[in-house]
Short mmCIF file of C-alpha atoms in Angstrom, two decimals:
data_model
loop_
_atom_site.label_atom_id
_atom_site.label_comp_id
_atom_site.label_asym_id
_atom_site.label_seq_id
_atom_site.Cartn_x
_atom_site.Cartn_y
_atom_site.Cartn_z
CA MET A 1 -116.99 -4.26 -1.06
CA SER A 2 -116.31 -6.26 -4.11
CA LEU A 3 -113.12 -8.10 -4.96
CA ARG A 4 -112.43 -5.93 -8.01
CA ARG A 5 -112.19 -2.82 -5.82
CA ILE A 6 -110.12 -4.44 -2.98
CA LEU A 7 -107.34 -5.75 -5.29
CA PRO A 8 -106.19 -2.42 -6.84
CA ILE A 9 -106.24 -0.79 -3.32
CA THR A 10 -104.07 -3.65 -1.94
CA ILE A 11 -101.59 -3.40 -4.85
CA CYS A 12 -101.23 0.38 -4.43
CA ILE A 13 -100.65 -0.06 -0.61
CA ALA A 14 -98.01 -2.69 -1.32
CA ILE A 15 -96.22 -0.45 -3.73
CA VAL A 16 -96.24 2.49 -1.31
CA VAL A 17 -94.85 0.23 1.47
CA ALA A 18 -92.13 -1.14 -0.74
CA ILE A 19 -91.05 2.33 -1.93
CA GLY A 20 -90.94 3.53 1.74
CA ALA A 21 -88.93 0.53 2.84
CA TYR A 22 -86.42 1.07 -0.01
CA ILE A 23 -86.02 4.76 0.87
CA PHE A 24 -85.71 3.96 4.47
CA LEU A 25 -83.16 1.08 4.05
CA GLY A 26 -81.12 3.24 1.54
CA LYS A 27 -80.86 6.09 3.95
CA GLN A 28 -79.70 3.66 6.78
CA GLU A 29 -77.09 2.16 4.43
CA GLN A 30 -75.81 5.59 3.41
CA GLU A 31 -75.63 6.67 7.03
CA GLN A 32 -73.64 3.46 7.85
CA LYS A 33 -71.28 4.16 4.97
CA THR A 34 -70.77 7.75 6.12
CA ARG A 35 -70.08 6.60 9.65
CA ARG A 36 -67.61 4.06 8.49
CA ALA A 37 -65.89 6.60 6.18
CA ARG A 38 -65.64 9.10 9.11
CA ALA A 39 -64.30 6.34 11.38
CA LEU A 40 -61.76 5.34 8.78
CA GLN A 41 -60.66 8.89 8.30
CA ASP A 42 -60.17 9.33 12.06
CA GLN A 43 -57.85 6.29 12.12
CA PRO A 44 -54.14 6.82 11.17
CA ALA A 45 -53.34 5.59 7.68
CA PRO A 46 -51.17 2.48 7.73
CA VAL A 47 -47.98 3.10 5.76
CA LEU A 48 -44.50 1.62 5.13
CA VAL A 49 -41.51 4.07 5.08
CA ALA A 50 -37.91 4.06 4.16
CA ARG A 51 -35.08 6.40 5.15
CA ALA A 52 -33.31 8.63 2.79
CA THR A 53 -29.67 7.55 2.67
CA THR A 54 -26.42 9.13 1.52
CA THR A 55 -24.30 6.90 -0.74
CA ASP A 56 -22.26 6.70 -3.86
CA VAL A 57 -24.29 5.92 -6.97
CA PRO A 58 -22.75 4.56 -10.20
CA VAL A 59 -23.98 5.95 -13.56
CA TYR A 60 -24.37 3.41 -16.20
CA LEU A 61 -25.19 3.61 -19.93
CA ASP A 62 -27.09 0.61 -21.34
CA ALA A 63 -27.01 -0.83 -24.89
CA VAL A 64 -27.46 -4.06 -26.71
CA GLY A 65 -24.22 -5.47 -28.21
CA ASN A 66 -23.23 -8.15 -30.68
CA THR A 67 -20.34 -10.48 -29.73
CA LYS A 68 -17.62 -10.82 -32.39
CA ALA A 69 -14.48 -12.98 -32.39
CA LEU A 70 -11.34 -11.02 -32.03
CA ASN A 71 -9.87 -12.74 -35.12
CA THR A 72 -11.64 -15.01 -37.59
CA ALA A 73 -9.85 -16.94 -40.46
CA THR A 74 -11.12 -19.43 -43.05
CA VAL A 75 -8.02 -21.75 -43.42
CA THR A 76 -7.54 -22.54 -47.10
CA PRO A 77 -4.82 -24.44 -49.00
CA GLN A 78 -2.14 -22.46 -50.84
CA VAL A 79 -0.96 -25.34 -52.98
CA THR A 80 -2.72 -28.11 -55.03
CA GLY A 81 -2.69 -31.62 -53.77
CA GLN A 82 -4.40 -34.34 -51.98
CA ILE A 83 -5.23 -34.16 -48.30
CA VAL A 84 -3.33 -36.99 -46.61
CA LYS A 85 -3.90 -36.16 -43.04
CA VAL A 86 -6.33 -34.06 -40.96
CA ALA A 87 -4.62 -33.30 -37.71
CA PHE A 88 -7.36 -31.42 -35.65
CA ARG A 89 -10.63 -32.29 -34.06
CA GLU A 90 -13.71 -30.18 -34.51
CA GLY A 91 -14.07 -27.70 -31.68
CA GLN A 92 -10.42 -28.11 -30.64
CA ASP A 93 -8.40 -25.27 -29.07
CA VAL A 94 -5.20 -24.76 -31.25
CA LYS A 95 -2.19 -22.57 -30.84
CA ARG A 96 -0.46 -20.54 -33.54
CA GLY A 97 1.69 -22.79 -35.70
CA ASP A 98 -0.19 -26.06 -34.85
CA THR A 99 -0.61 -28.30 -37.87
CA LEU A 100 -4.18 -28.60 -39.03
CA ALA A 101 -3.80 -30.71 -42.18
CA GLU A 102 -1.17 -32.13 -44.49
CA ILE A 103 -1.12 -32.18 -48.32
CA ASP A 104 0.92 -34.93 -50.19
CA PRO A 105 4.35 -33.25 -50.26
CA ARG A 106 6.15 -35.55 -52.66
CA THR A 107 5.83 -33.27 -55.80
CA TYR A 108 7.02 -30.34 -53.89
CA GLN A 109 9.87 -32.12 -52.24
CA ALA A 110 11.15 -33.15 -55.65
CA GLN A 111 11.03 -29.63 -56.84
CA TYR A 112 12.97 -28.51 -53.78
CA ASP A 113 15.65 -31.19 -54.40
CA GLN A 114 15.95 -30.12 -58.05
CA SER A 115 16.63 -26.55 -57.01
CA VAL A 116 19.21 -27.48 -54.50
CA ALA A 117 21.02 -29.67 -57.07
CA LYS A 118 20.84 -26.92 -59.69
CA LYS A 119 22.44 -24.49 -57.32
CA ALA A 120 25.30 -26.97 -56.46
CA GLN A 121 26.01 -27.36 -60.15
CA ASP A 122 26.21 -23.66 -60.76
CA GLU A 123 28.31 -23.10 -57.65
CA ALA A 124 30.82 -25.65 -58.99
CA THR A 125 30.87 -23.84 -62.43
CA LEU A 126 31.39 -20.55 -60.65
CA ALA A 127 34.30 -21.79 -58.66
CA ASN A 128 36.07 -23.01 -61.80
CA ALA A 129 35.35 -19.63 -63.49
CA ARG A 130 36.88 -17.79 -60.56
CA ILE A 131 40.06 -19.89 -60.79
CA ASP A 132 40.36 -19.11 -64.51
CA LEU A 133 39.73 -15.40 -63.72
CA ASP A 134 42.67 -15.41 -61.26
CA ARG A 135 44.96 -17.14 -63.87
CA TYR A 136 43.97 -14.72 -66.68
CA THR A 137 44.40 -11.70 -64.47
CA LYS A 138 48.05 -12.69 -63.49
CA LEU A 139 48.90 -13.40 -67.26
CA ALA A 140 47.52 -10.03 -68.25
CA ALA A 141 49.57 -8.32 -65.55
CA SER A 142 52.80 -9.82 -66.84
CA ASN A 143 51.91 -9.13 -70.55
CA SER A 144 51.78 -12.92 -70.99
CA GLY A 145 48.16 -13.00 -71.80
CA SER A 146 45.37 -10.92 -73.35
CA LYS A 147 43.67 -8.31 -71.14
CA GLN A 148 40.51 -8.82 -73.10
CA GLN A 149 40.43 -12.49 -72.24
CA ALA A 150 40.76 -11.55 -68.55
CA ASP A 151 37.86 -9.00 -68.80
CA THR A 152 35.65 -11.68 -70.55
CA GLN A 153 36.35 -14.12 -67.79
CA LYS A 154 35.49 -11.51 -65.17
CA ALA A 155 32.14 -10.92 -66.78
CA LEU A 156 31.45 -14.75 -66.90
CA VAL A 157 32.19 -14.92 -63.19
CA ALA A 158 29.68 -12.16 -62.51
CA GLN A 159 27.16 -13.99 -64.64
CA LEU A 160 27.66 -17.21 -62.77
CA GLU A 161 27.38 -15.46 -59.42
CA ALA A 162 23.93 -14.03 -60.53
CA GLN A 163 22.86 -17.46 -61.68
CA VAL A 164 23.78 -18.93 -58.19
CA GLN A 165 21.70 -16.16 -56.57
CA GLY A 166 18.75 -17.02 -58.84
CA ASP A 167 19.19 -20.77 -57.81
CA GLN A 168 19.02 -19.63 -54.18
CA GLY A 169 15.78 -17.82 -54.94
CA ALA A 170 14.35 -21.01 -56.64
CA ILE A 171 15.33 -22.92 -53.49
CA ASP A 172 13.52 -20.56 -51.27
CA ASN A 173 10.44 -20.77 -53.43
CA ALA A 174 10.47 -24.49 -53.56
CA LYS A 175 11.01 -24.61 -49.75
CA THR A 176 8.05 -22.19 -49.26
CA MET A 177 5.76 -24.32 -51.49
CA LEU A 178 6.84 -27.45 -49.66
CA SER A 179 6.08 -25.73 -46.31
CA TYR A 180 2.47 -25.01 -47.63
CA THR A 181 1.87 -28.70 -47.71
CA LYS A 182 1.53 -28.40 -43.89
CA ILE A 183 -1.59 -26.29 -43.18
CA ILE A 184 -0.96 -24.52 -39.85
CA ALA A 185 -3.09 -22.32 -37.49
CA PRO A 186 -2.59 -18.63 -38.10
CA PHE A 187 -3.41 -17.71 -34.44
CA ASP A 188 -4.62 -19.06 -31.18
CA GLY A 189 -8.27 -19.95 -31.44
CA ARG A 190 -10.92 -22.69 -31.68
CA THR A 191 -11.65 -24.76 -34.75
CA GLY A 192 -15.18 -25.06 -36.09
CA ILE A 193 -16.80 -27.83 -38.11
CA ARG A 194 -14.48 -29.52 -40.66
CA LEU A 195 -15.26 -28.45 -44.18
CA ILE A 196 -13.24 -31.14 -46.07
CA ASP A 197 -12.27 -34.79 -45.40
CA GLU A 198 -9.07 -36.69 -45.74
CA GLY A 199 -8.37 -37.96 -49.35
CA ASN A 200 -9.95 -34.98 -51.20
CA LEU A 201 -8.01 -33.00 -53.73
CA VAL A 202 -7.68 -29.34 -52.82
CA GLN A 203 -6.29 -26.31 -54.53
CA PRO A 204 -5.84 -22.65 -53.66
CA SER A 205 -9.11 -21.66 -55.41
CA THR A 206 -11.16 -23.83 -52.98
CA SER A 207 -13.77 -21.43 -51.65
CA ASN A 208 -14.99 -23.21 -48.57
CA GLY A 209 -11.56 -23.80 -47.15
CA ILE A 210 -10.67 -26.56 -44.65
CA VAL A 211 -11.92 -25.09 -41.41
CA VAL A 212 -12.83 -21.80 -39.78
CA ILE A 213 -10.84 -20.70 -36.75
CA THR A 214 -12.06 -18.03 -34.36
CA GLN A 215 -10.16 -16.43 -31.50
CA ILE A 216 -12.61 -16.27 -28.59
CA GLN A 217 -10.18 -15.48 -25.72
CA PRO A 218 -10.25 -12.60 -25.63
CA ILE A 219 -13.39 -11.59 -27.39
CA SER A 220 -14.94 -8.28 -28.53
CA VAL A 221 -18.48 -6.94 -28.36
CA LEU A 222 -19.78 -4.15 -30.69
CA PHE A 223 -22.59 -1.92 -29.54
CA ASN A 224 -24.17 1.43 -30.45
CA LEU A 225 -25.00 4.40 -28.13
CA PRO A 226 -27.07 7.46 -29.04
CA GLN A 227 -25.07 10.40 -30.25
CA GLN A 228 -26.40 12.49 -27.40
CA GLN A 229 -24.45 10.29 -25.00
CA TYR A 230 -21.22 10.56 -26.93
CA PRO A 231 -19.81 13.73 -25.06
CA GLN A 232 -20.32 11.95 -21.63
CA VAL A 233 -18.58 8.76 -22.90
CA SER A 234 -15.84 10.66 -24.63
CA LYS A 235 -15.03 12.77 -21.56
CA ALA A 236 -14.92 9.66 -19.33
CA PHE A 237 -12.92 7.66 -21.86
CA THR A 238 -10.26 10.39 -22.04
CA ALA A 239 -9.86 10.32 -18.32
CA GLY A 240 -9.10 6.56 -18.26
CA PRO A 241 -10.38 3.14 -19.32
CA LEU A 242 -14.14 2.55 -18.89
CA ALA A 243 -15.50 -0.63 -17.22
CA VAL A 244 -17.97 -2.51 -19.33
CA ASP A 245 -20.21 -5.35 -18.10
CA ALA A 246 -21.80 -8.00 -20.38
CA LEU A 247 -25.15 -9.11 -18.92
CA ALA A 248 -27.41 -11.97 -19.80
CA ALA A 249 -30.96 -11.59 -21.15
CA ASP A 250 -32.32 -11.08 -17.70
CA GLY A 251 -30.37 -7.82 -17.47
CA SER A 252 -28.80 -8.68 -14.04
CA THR A 253 -26.64 -11.79 -14.44
CA LYS A 254 -23.11 -10.69 -15.26
CA LEU A 255 -21.38 -12.80 -17.84
CA ASP A 256 -18.00 -10.98 -17.94
CA ASN A 257 -16.13 -7.75 -17.18
CA GLY A 258 -14.31 -5.93 -19.87
CA LYS A 259 -12.92 -2.56 -21.00
CA LEU A 260 -13.89 -0.08 -23.64
CA GLN A 261 -11.31 -0.22 -26.38
CA VAL A 262 -12.41 1.86 -29.31
CA ILE A 263 -14.95 4.63 -30.15
CA ASP A 264 -15.66 4.78 -33.88
CA ASN A 265 -14.35 7.79 -35.72
CA GLN A 266 -17.67 8.80 -37.19
CA MET A 267 -21.40 8.89 -36.36
CA ASP A 268 -23.99 6.82 -38.23
CA GLN A 269 -26.14 9.44 -39.86
CA THR A 270 -28.95 7.07 -40.61
CA THR A 271 -29.49 6.05 -37.00
CA GLY A 272 -27.87 8.93 -35.07
CA THR A 273 -25.82 6.58 -33.19
CA ILE A 274 -22.03 5.97 -32.67
CA ARG A 275 -20.43 2.53 -32.62
CA MET A 276 -18.08 1.39 -29.79
CA LYS A 277 -16.03 -1.80 -29.15
CA ALA A 278 -15.25 -3.40 -25.87
CA GLU A 279 -12.96 -6.29 -25.16
CA PHE A 280 -13.56 -9.08 -22.64
CA PRO A 281 -11.17 -11.80 -21.40
CA ASN A 282 -13.87 -14.42 -21.65
CA LYS A 283 -12.10 -16.87 -19.38
CA GLN A 284 -15.27 -18.81 -18.61
CA LEU A 285 -16.38 -18.79 -22.28
CA GLN A 286 -19.71 -17.15 -21.35
CA LEU A 287 -19.55 -15.01 -24.49
CA TRP A 288 -19.75 -16.61 -28.05
CA PRO A 289 -19.28 -15.10 -31.55
CA GLY A 290 -22.62 -13.87 -32.91
CA GLN A 291 -24.29 -13.75 -29.44
CA PHE A 292 -26.36 -10.76 -28.51
CA VAL A 293 -25.84 -9.50 -24.95
CA ASN A 294 -26.82 -6.54 -22.82
CA ILE A 295 -24.10 -4.04 -22.25
CA ARG A 296 -23.72 -1.78 -19.16
CA MET A 297 -20.88 0.73 -19.18
CA LEU A 298 -19.81 2.73 -16.10
CA VAL A 299 -19.23 6.37 -17.14
CA ASP A 300 -19.44 8.17 -13.76
CA THR A 301 -20.03 7.79 -10.09
CA LEU A 302 -22.19 10.29 -8.08
CA LYS A 303 -20.49 10.86 -4.72
CA GLN A 304 -22.46 11.06 -1.59
CA VAL A 305 -25.87 11.81 -2.91
CA ILE A 306 -29.32 11.37 -1.31
CA THR A 307 -31.21 8.32 -2.51
CA VAL A 308 -34.72 6.92 -1.69
CA PRO A 309 -36.75 3.94 -3.03
CA THR A 310 -38.28 4.70 -6.44
CA ALA A 311 -41.71 3.76 -4.95
CA ALA A 312 -41.56 6.84 -2.78
CA VAL A 313 -41.49 9.23 -5.68
CA GLN A 314 -44.91 10.57 -6.69
CA ARG A 315 -45.80 12.76 -9.58
CA GLY A 316 -48.40 15.45 -9.80
CA PRO A 317 -49.38 18.41 -12.04
CA ASN A 318 -46.84 20.58 -10.05
CA GLY A 319 -43.97 18.13 -10.33
CA THR A 320 -42.43 15.35 -8.31
CA PHE A 321 -42.93 15.10 -4.54
CA VAL A 322 -42.69 12.64 -1.72
CA TYR A 323 -44.51 12.18 1.62
CA VAL A 324 -42.25 12.79 4.52
CA VAL A 325 -43.24 11.46 7.91
CA ASP A 326 -42.41 14.09 10.60
CA GLY A 327 -41.89 13.56 14.31
CA GLU A 328 -45.65 13.80 14.98
CA SER A 329 -46.32 10.79 12.64
CA LYS A 330 -47.98 13.12 10.03
CA ALA A 331 -47.36 12.78 6.31
CA GLN A 332 -46.07 16.01 4.81
CA VAL A 333 -45.92 16.74 1.03
CA ARG A 334 -42.35 17.58 0.12
CA PRO A 335 -41.44 18.81 -3.42
CA ILE A 336 -38.18 17.24 -4.71
CA THR A 337 -35.85 17.32 -7.72
CA VAL A 338 -34.96 14.00 -9.11
CA ALA A 339 -31.48 13.76 -10.61
CA MET A 340 -31.62 10.18 -11.66
CA LEU A 341 -34.08 7.27 -11.53
CA ASP A 342 -33.97 3.51 -12.07
CA ASP A 343 -36.06 0.43 -11.20
CA THR A 344 -35.47 0.63 -7.49
CA ARG A 345 -33.72 3.82 -6.50
CA ALA A 346 -34.11 7.58 -7.16
CA VAL A 347 -31.33 10.07 -6.65
CA ILE A 348 -32.70 13.29 -5.11
CA SER A 349 -30.76 16.48 -5.76
CA THR A 350 -32.92 18.90 -3.72
CA GLY A 351 -35.79 18.54 -1.30
CA LEU A 352 -34.65 15.87 1.15
CA LYS A 353 -32.05 15.43 3.82
CA SER A 354 -30.32 12.24 4.85
CA ASP A 355 -32.15 9.98 7.33
CA GLU A 356 -35.56 11.50 6.69
CA ARG A 357 -38.46 9.09 6.47
CA VAL A 358 -40.48 8.85 3.25
CA VAL A 359 -43.61 6.81 2.53
CA THR A 360 -43.07 3.95 0.11
CA THR A 361 -46.46 2.16 0.47
CA GLY A 362 -49.92 3.16 1.56
CA PHE A 363 -50.71 6.31 -0.54
CA THR A 364 -54.38 5.70 -0.85
CA ARG A 365 -55.51 7.71 2.16
CA LEU A 366 -52.67 10.21 2.31
CA SER A 367 -52.94 13.89 1.94
CA ASN A 368 -50.91 16.79 3.32
CA GLY A 369 -50.95 16.53 7.15
CA THR A 370 -52.61 13.02 7.30
CA LYS A 371 -51.93 11.14 10.52
CA VAL A 372 -50.14 7.85 9.75
CA ASN A 373 -49.31 4.59 11.52
CA VAL A 374 -45.83 3.69 10.52
CA GLN A 375 -45.51 -0.10 10.21
CA GLU A 376 -42.35 -2.10 10.96
CA GLY A 377 -40.07 -3.09 8.02
CA ASP A 378 -38.71 0.22 6.85
CA GLY A 379 -40.41 -0.04 3.56
CA GLN A 380 -38.45 -3.24 2.58
CA GLY A 381 -40.58 -6.16 3.74
CA GLN A 382 -44.03 -7.36 3.15
CA SER A 383 -46.88 -4.93 3.66
CA PRO A 384 -48.67 -5.61 7.00
CA ALA A 385 -52.40 -6.36 7.15
CA PRO A 386 -54.49 -3.20 7.25
CA PRO A 387 -57.07 -2.54 9.91
CA ASP A 388 -60.73 -3.37 9.40
CA GLY A 389 -62.19 -1.18 6.69
CA ALA A 390 -58.78 0.13 5.49
CA PRO A 391 -57.81 -0.66 1.86
CA PRO A 392 -54.82 -3.02 1.27
CA SER A 393 -51.52 -1.46 0.32
CA ALA A 394 -48.84 -2.77 -2.11
CA SER A 395 -45.41 -3.94 -1.07
CA ALA A 396 -42.64 -1.42 -1.14
CA ALA A 397 -39.71 -1.86 -3.52
CA PRO A 398 -36.29 -2.44 -1.79
CA VAL A 399 -33.57 0.15 -2.00
CA ALA A 400 -31.02 -0.89 -4.70
CA THR A 401 -27.42 -1.45 -3.91
CA PRO A 402 -24.72 0.41 -6.04
CA GLY A 403 -24.64 -1.05 -9.51
CA GLU A 404 -28.02 -2.76 -9.39
CA GLY A 405 -30.82 -2.04 -11.86
CA ARG A 406 -30.82 -0.30 -15.13
CA ARG A 407 -31.25 3.47 -15.46
CA LYS A 408 -34.73 4.51 -16.74
CA ARG A 409 -36.24 7.83 -17.38
CA GLU A 410 -39.53 7.24 -15.57
CA GLY A 411 -41.55 4.54 -13.73
CA VAL A 412 -42.85 5.09 -10.20
CA GLU A 413 -45.43 3.19 -8.28
CA LYS A 414 -49.01 4.24 -8.70
CA PRO A 415 -51.94 3.69 -6.25
CA GLU A 416 -54.34 0.99 -7.38
CA GLY A 417 -58.16 1.32 -7.79
CA LYS A 418 -60.54 4.14 -8.40
CA GLU A 419 -60.41 5.32 -4.85
CA GLY A 420 -56.60 5.38 -5.03
CA ARG A 421 -56.62 7.32 -8.27
CA ARG A 422 -59.07 9.82 -6.85
CA ARG A 423 -57.10 10.23 -3.60
CA LYS A 424 -53.90 10.66 -5.40
CA SER A 425 -55.38 13.26 -7.63
CA GLU A 426 -56.45 15.13 -4.53
CA ASN A 427 -53.08 14.81 -2.93
CA ALA A 428 -51.37 16.07 -6.01
CA GLU A 429 -53.44 19.23 -6.00
CA THR A 430 -52.14 20.01 -2.58
CA ALA A 431 -48.43 19.52 -3.55
CA PRO A 432 -46.49 22.74 -4.27
CA ALA A 433 -44.72 23.40 -7.48
CA THR A 434 -41.33 21.91 -8.11
CA PRO A 435 -38.74 22.04 -10.86
CA SER A 436 -38.98 19.46 -13.63
CA VAL A 437 -37.18 16.01 -13.30
CA LYS A 438 -33.58 16.01 -14.50
CA GLN A 439 -32.76 13.13 -16.90
#
């Protein structure tokens, strides 16, 4: 047989062998996968759990506020003159009545002295006129003098008395102008950067002023809330003062505690919000005028409600549900109604009882009735290593203490990976219908 005939036959045989080997090996691999999947399904699913607890839960409303000084004043001169002394340091805390600067007082002192001398002169003239009036009145009574002369002298006395009163007004005015040469602090506060130096000529029309004083202890914060939240705030504010916390940018570090002072008397129609003002003592000077801060206002406290970690709440086409681990270590789908939800904790109004165990981590293999292997940690610590062939599970979120976290409308843990999404979809289909989540 020639080489030309042997070569095609050999190639065909090799192709047939390769195809057969590929089919055989593929079947073996598929059978191995099937056996591993069955073995994995027969093993209990590793999960972390947490117990439903009964506790008081505070209800907060969140906003972003702008810090504003309780009082702000640009100190400007009220008389014209040269600055002869600057009596404050930039950034100094001053009290009401403290001298900030002095204007050359010599001109105003001279005007004051002139007014005092003029009054003394007119008072002497008035005293003499009163003596003459007494004399003329006695002569007229004894018909030894003219009654007209006595009346004229009486009018002169009244005129001089009015003139003395005018002199007193001039003295008061001169004294006031002289006092303006000492520029004083209008209230307790902190000075800013000096706007004018010693030796400069100032006048009342000076626009920049001498310094700006701001009152930062206490201090106020203005913030807006949606008009939908106004009834809740108004009802709580009528019952008593509302506690307000100023938080740093991380949303958890507390800067100061204050009280709600004012609810504005009208809504902003352009934004659909209402403005509110809170006051803080600011003893540690953590708040500064112009600073933006996060605001958290306590409006209510839910008494003795059932709470679970947010990670335990699952969502499906029929509503929200949790996996409850029963006494036989089986995961049972339990429909629930969520009254409130935040980053770490969910308040359950119906569907759970206190001390029941709910799954917080390890949803990938779960379905209604799945056997589970509860790991230690109560859903709070690190996730344990899964057995061979089992997919890894995420760490469970810890249960929040009262006051932690910021209230959100949604946001629950979702299984990872394609297999997790497929399994969760299958589990959701088995969950019974439940009412919609309350906001």
